[in-house]
Short mmCIF file of C-alpha atoms in Angstrom, two decimals:
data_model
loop_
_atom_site.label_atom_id
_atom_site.label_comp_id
_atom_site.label_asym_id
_atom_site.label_seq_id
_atom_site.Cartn_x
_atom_site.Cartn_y
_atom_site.Cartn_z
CA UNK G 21 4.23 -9.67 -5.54
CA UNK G 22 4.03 -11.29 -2.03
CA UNK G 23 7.46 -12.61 -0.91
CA UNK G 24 5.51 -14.83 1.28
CA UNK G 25 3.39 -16.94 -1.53
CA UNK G 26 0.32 -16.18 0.25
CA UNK G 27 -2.91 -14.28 -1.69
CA UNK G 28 -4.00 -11.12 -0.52
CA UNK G 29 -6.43 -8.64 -1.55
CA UNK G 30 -6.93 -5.51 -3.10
CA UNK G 31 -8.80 -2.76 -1.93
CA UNK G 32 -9.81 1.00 -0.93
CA UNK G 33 -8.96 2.98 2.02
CA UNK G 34 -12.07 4.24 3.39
CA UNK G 35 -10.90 6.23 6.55
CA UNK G 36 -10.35 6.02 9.80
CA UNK G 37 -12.49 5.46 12.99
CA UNK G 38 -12.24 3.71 16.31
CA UNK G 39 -13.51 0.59 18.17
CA UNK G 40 -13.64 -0.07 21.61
CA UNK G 41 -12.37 -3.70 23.66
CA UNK G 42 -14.87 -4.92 26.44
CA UNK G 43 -12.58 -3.46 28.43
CA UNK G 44 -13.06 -0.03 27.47
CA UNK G 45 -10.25 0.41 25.57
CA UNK G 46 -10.29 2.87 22.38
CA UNK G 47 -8.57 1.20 19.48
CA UNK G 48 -7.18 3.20 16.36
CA UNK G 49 -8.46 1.64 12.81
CA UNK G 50 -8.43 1.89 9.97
CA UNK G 51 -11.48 0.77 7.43
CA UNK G 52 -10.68 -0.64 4.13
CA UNK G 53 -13.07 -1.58 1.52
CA UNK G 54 -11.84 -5.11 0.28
CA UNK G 55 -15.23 -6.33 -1.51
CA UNK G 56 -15.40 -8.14 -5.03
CA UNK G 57 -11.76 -9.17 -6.02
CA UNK G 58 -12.30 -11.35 -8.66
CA UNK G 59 -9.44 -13.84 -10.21
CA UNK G 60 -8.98 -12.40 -13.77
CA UNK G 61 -6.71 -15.29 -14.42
CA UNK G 62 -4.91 -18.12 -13.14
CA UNK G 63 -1.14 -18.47 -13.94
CA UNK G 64 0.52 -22.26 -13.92
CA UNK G 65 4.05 -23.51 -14.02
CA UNK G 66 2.99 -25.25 -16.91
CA UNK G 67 1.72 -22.59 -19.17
CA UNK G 68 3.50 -19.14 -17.84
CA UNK G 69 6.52 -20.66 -15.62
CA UNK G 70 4.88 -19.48 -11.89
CA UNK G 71 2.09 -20.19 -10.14
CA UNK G 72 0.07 -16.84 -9.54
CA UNK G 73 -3.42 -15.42 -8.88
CA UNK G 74 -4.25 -12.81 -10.57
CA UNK G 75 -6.61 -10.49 -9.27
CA UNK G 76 -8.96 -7.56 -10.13
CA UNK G 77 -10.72 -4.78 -7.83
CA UNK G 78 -13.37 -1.79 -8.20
CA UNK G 79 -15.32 -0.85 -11.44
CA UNK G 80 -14.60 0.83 -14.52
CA UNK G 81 -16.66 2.05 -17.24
CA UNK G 82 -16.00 -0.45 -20.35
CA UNK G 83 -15.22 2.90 -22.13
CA UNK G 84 -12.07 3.35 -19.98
CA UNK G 85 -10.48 0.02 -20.80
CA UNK G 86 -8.69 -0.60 -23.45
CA UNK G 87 -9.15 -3.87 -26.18
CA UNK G 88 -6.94 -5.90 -24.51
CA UNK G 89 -7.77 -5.59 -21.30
CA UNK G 90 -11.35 -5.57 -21.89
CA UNK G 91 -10.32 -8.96 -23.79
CA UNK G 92 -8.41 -10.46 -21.26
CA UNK G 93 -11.70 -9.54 -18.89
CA UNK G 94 -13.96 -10.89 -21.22
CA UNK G 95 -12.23 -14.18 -21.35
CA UNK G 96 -12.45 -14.71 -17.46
CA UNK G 97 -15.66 -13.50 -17.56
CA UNK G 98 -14.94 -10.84 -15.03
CA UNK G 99 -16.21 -7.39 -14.87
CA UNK G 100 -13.08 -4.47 -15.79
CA UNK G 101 -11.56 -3.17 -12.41
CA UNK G 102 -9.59 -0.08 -11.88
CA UNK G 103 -6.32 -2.28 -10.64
CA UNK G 104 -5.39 -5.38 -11.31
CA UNK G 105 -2.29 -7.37 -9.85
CA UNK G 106 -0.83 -10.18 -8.64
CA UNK G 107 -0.05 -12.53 -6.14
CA UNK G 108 2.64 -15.72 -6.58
CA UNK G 109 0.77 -18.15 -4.40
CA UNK G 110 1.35 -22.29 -4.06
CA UNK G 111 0.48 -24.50 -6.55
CA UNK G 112 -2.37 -25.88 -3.66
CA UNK G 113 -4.32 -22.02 -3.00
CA UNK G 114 -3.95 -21.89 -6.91
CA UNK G 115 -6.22 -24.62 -7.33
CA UNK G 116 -9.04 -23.83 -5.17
CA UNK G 117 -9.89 -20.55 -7.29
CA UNK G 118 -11.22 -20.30 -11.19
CA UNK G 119 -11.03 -17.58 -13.15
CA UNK G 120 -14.15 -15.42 -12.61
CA UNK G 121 -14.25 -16.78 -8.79
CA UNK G 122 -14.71 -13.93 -6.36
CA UNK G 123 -12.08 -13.71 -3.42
CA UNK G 124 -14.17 -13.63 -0.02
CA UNK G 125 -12.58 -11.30 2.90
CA UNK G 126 -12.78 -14.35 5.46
CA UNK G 127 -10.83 -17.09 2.86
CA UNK G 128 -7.82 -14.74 3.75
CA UNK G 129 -7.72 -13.07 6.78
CA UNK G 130 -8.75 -13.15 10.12
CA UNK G 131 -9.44 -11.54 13.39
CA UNK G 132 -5.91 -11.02 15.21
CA UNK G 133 -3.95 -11.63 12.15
CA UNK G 134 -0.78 -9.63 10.92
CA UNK G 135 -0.67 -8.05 7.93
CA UNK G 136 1.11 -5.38 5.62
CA UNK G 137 -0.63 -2.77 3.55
CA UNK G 138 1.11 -1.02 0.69
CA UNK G 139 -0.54 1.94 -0.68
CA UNK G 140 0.83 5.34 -2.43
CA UNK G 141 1.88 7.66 0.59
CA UNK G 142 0.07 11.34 0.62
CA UNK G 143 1.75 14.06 -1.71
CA UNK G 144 2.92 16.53 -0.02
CA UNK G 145 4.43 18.75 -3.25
CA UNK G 146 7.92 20.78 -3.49
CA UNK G 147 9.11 21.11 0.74
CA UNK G 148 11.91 22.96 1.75
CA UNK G 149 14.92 20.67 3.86
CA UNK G 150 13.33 21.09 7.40
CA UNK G 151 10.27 19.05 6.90
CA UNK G 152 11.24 16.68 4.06
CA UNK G 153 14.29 15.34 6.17
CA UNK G 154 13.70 16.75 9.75
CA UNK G 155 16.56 19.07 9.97
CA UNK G 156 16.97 21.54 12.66
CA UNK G 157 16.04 24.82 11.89
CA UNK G 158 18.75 27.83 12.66
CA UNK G 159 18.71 30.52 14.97
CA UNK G 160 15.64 33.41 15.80
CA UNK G 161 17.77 35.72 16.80
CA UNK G 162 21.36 36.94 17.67
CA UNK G 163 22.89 37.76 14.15
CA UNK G 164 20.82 35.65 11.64
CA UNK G 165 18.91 37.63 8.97
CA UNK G 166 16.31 35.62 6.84
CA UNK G 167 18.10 32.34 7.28
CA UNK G 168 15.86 30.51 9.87
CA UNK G 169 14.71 27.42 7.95
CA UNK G 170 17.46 27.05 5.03
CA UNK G 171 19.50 24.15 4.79
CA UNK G 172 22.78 26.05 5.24
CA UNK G 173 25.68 25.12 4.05
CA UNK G 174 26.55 21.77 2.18
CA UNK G 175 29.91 21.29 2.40
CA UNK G 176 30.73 21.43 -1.57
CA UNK G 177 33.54 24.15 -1.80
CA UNK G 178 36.33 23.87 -4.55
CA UNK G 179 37.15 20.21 -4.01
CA UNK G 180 35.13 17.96 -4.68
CA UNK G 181 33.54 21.00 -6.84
CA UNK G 182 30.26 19.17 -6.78
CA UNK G 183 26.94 18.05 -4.96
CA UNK G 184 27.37 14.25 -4.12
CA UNK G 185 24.48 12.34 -5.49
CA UNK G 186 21.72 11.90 -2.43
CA UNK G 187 22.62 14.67 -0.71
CA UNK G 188 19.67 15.65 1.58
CA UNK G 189 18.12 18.88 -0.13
CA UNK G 190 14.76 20.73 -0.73
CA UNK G 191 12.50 18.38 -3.47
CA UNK G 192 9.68 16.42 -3.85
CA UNK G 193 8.16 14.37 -0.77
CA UNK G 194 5.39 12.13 -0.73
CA UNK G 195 3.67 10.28 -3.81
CA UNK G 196 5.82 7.03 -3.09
CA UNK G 197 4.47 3.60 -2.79
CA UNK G 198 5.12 2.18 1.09
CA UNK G 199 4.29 -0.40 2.90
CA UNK G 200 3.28 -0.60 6.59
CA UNK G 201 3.64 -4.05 8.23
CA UNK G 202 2.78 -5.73 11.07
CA UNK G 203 -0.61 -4.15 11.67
CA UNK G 204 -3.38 -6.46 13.03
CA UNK G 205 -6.88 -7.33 11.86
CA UNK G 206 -9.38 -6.01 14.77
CA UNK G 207 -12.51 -7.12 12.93
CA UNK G 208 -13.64 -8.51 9.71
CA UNK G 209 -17.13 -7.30 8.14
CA UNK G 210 -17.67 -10.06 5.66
CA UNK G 211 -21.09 -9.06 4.92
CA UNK G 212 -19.92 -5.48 3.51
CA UNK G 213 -16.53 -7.13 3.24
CA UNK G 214 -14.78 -4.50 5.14
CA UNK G 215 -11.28 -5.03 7.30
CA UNK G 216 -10.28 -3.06 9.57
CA UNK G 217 -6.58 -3.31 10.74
CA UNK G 218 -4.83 -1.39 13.68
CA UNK G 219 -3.09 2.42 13.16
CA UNK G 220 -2.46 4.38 9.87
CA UNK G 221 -1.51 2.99 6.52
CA UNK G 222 -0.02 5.28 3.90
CA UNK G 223 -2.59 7.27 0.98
CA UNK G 224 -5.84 9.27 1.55
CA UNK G 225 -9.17 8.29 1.98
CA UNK G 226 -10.03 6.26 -1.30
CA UNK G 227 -6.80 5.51 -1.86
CA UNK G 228 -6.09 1.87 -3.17
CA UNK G 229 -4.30 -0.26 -0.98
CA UNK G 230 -3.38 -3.97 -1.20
CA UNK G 231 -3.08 -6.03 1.71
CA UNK G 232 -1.29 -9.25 2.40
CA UNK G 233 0.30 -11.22 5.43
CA UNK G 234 2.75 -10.10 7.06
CA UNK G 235 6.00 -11.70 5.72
CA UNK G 236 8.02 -10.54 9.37
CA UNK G 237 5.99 -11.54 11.78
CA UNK G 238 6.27 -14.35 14.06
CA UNK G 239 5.38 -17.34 12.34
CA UNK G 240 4.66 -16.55 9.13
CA UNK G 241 5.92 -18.13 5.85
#
């Protein structure tokens, strides 16, 4: 949930592409599909102790939800998305949206605007030390046999007689929820209700994403 009490949206990563300034100028963005978030429900102090939108994106086949969800749906009138989630807002934003409203791009962002995307970063499977932590790889030559791009030694000999916890080894990297911040909205397509924000955010192309304002940057709440 946004730290910031501000509502967001929820969307798609469609890829990246570039736009140019009138001054020539080739800008980096990248395109993400917010279109259709509809308020699934409506959380009050009163009733569930916080005041929240909460808010649905995408499509799903009604044979891929299960009975309560497809209850909960049903109730707000809302067609089942593939993620659903929320976002603590103030008792005022709360009360401009109903449950079955749709969320319009231009309500929430704008042109020049900061925001921060979180999405799932890119797997990138079982990697040895070198590119998971950015060590320096060992000699090429003079005296080292098959031991260019191994970690080395760790520094665990008889005492303490074991690997501290956290210790920078080969393992898993990628397939972690991030966030970038700060990026900036270059243009909004309400129409096709596209944004399109400045530089990379983390996942691949149709990747879900969810985008709110940026709780660090100058100004903000």
């Amino acid at each position: 949930m946004s730290l910031s009490n501000s509502l967001g949206l929820l969307g798609r990563k469609v890829g990246m592409m570039r736009l140019f300034t009138d001054d020539g100028d080739s800008v980096p963005v990248t395109v993400l599909d917010v279109s259709n978030n509809r308020v699934s429900q409506v959380k009050t102090q009163e009733n569930d102790g916080y005041v929240a939108l909460q808010v649905t994106f995408g499509a799903r086949k009604a044979s891929r939800v299960t009975k309560p969800i497809a209850g909960h749906l049903a109730k707000a009138g809302v067609e089942a998305g593939e993620i659903i989630q929320e976002f603590r807002v103030t008792s005022d934003t709360a009360a401009q949206y109903a449950a079955g409203a749709t969320v319009p791009v231009a309500a929430v962002f704008a042109v020049g605007q900061k925001v921060d995307v979180q999405g799932t970063s890119i797997g990138k499977g079982f990697t040895g030390t070198i590119k998971r932590h950015n060590f320096k790889s060992q000699r090429a030559s003079h005296g080292n046999s098959r031991s260019h791009n191994v970690p080395g030694s760790i520094s665990m000999a008889q005492d303490p007689g074991r690997v501290f916890p956290g210790k920078k080894m080969s393992g898993h990297r990628g397939d972690v929820t991030c966030t970038t911040q700060n990026l900036a909205v270059i243009r909004v397509d309400e129409a096709r209700g596209l944004l399109m924000v400045k530089g990379a955010i983390p996942g691949s192309k149709g990747g879900f994403v969810t985008v709110r304002p940026a709780i660090k940057a100058k100004g903000a709440n």
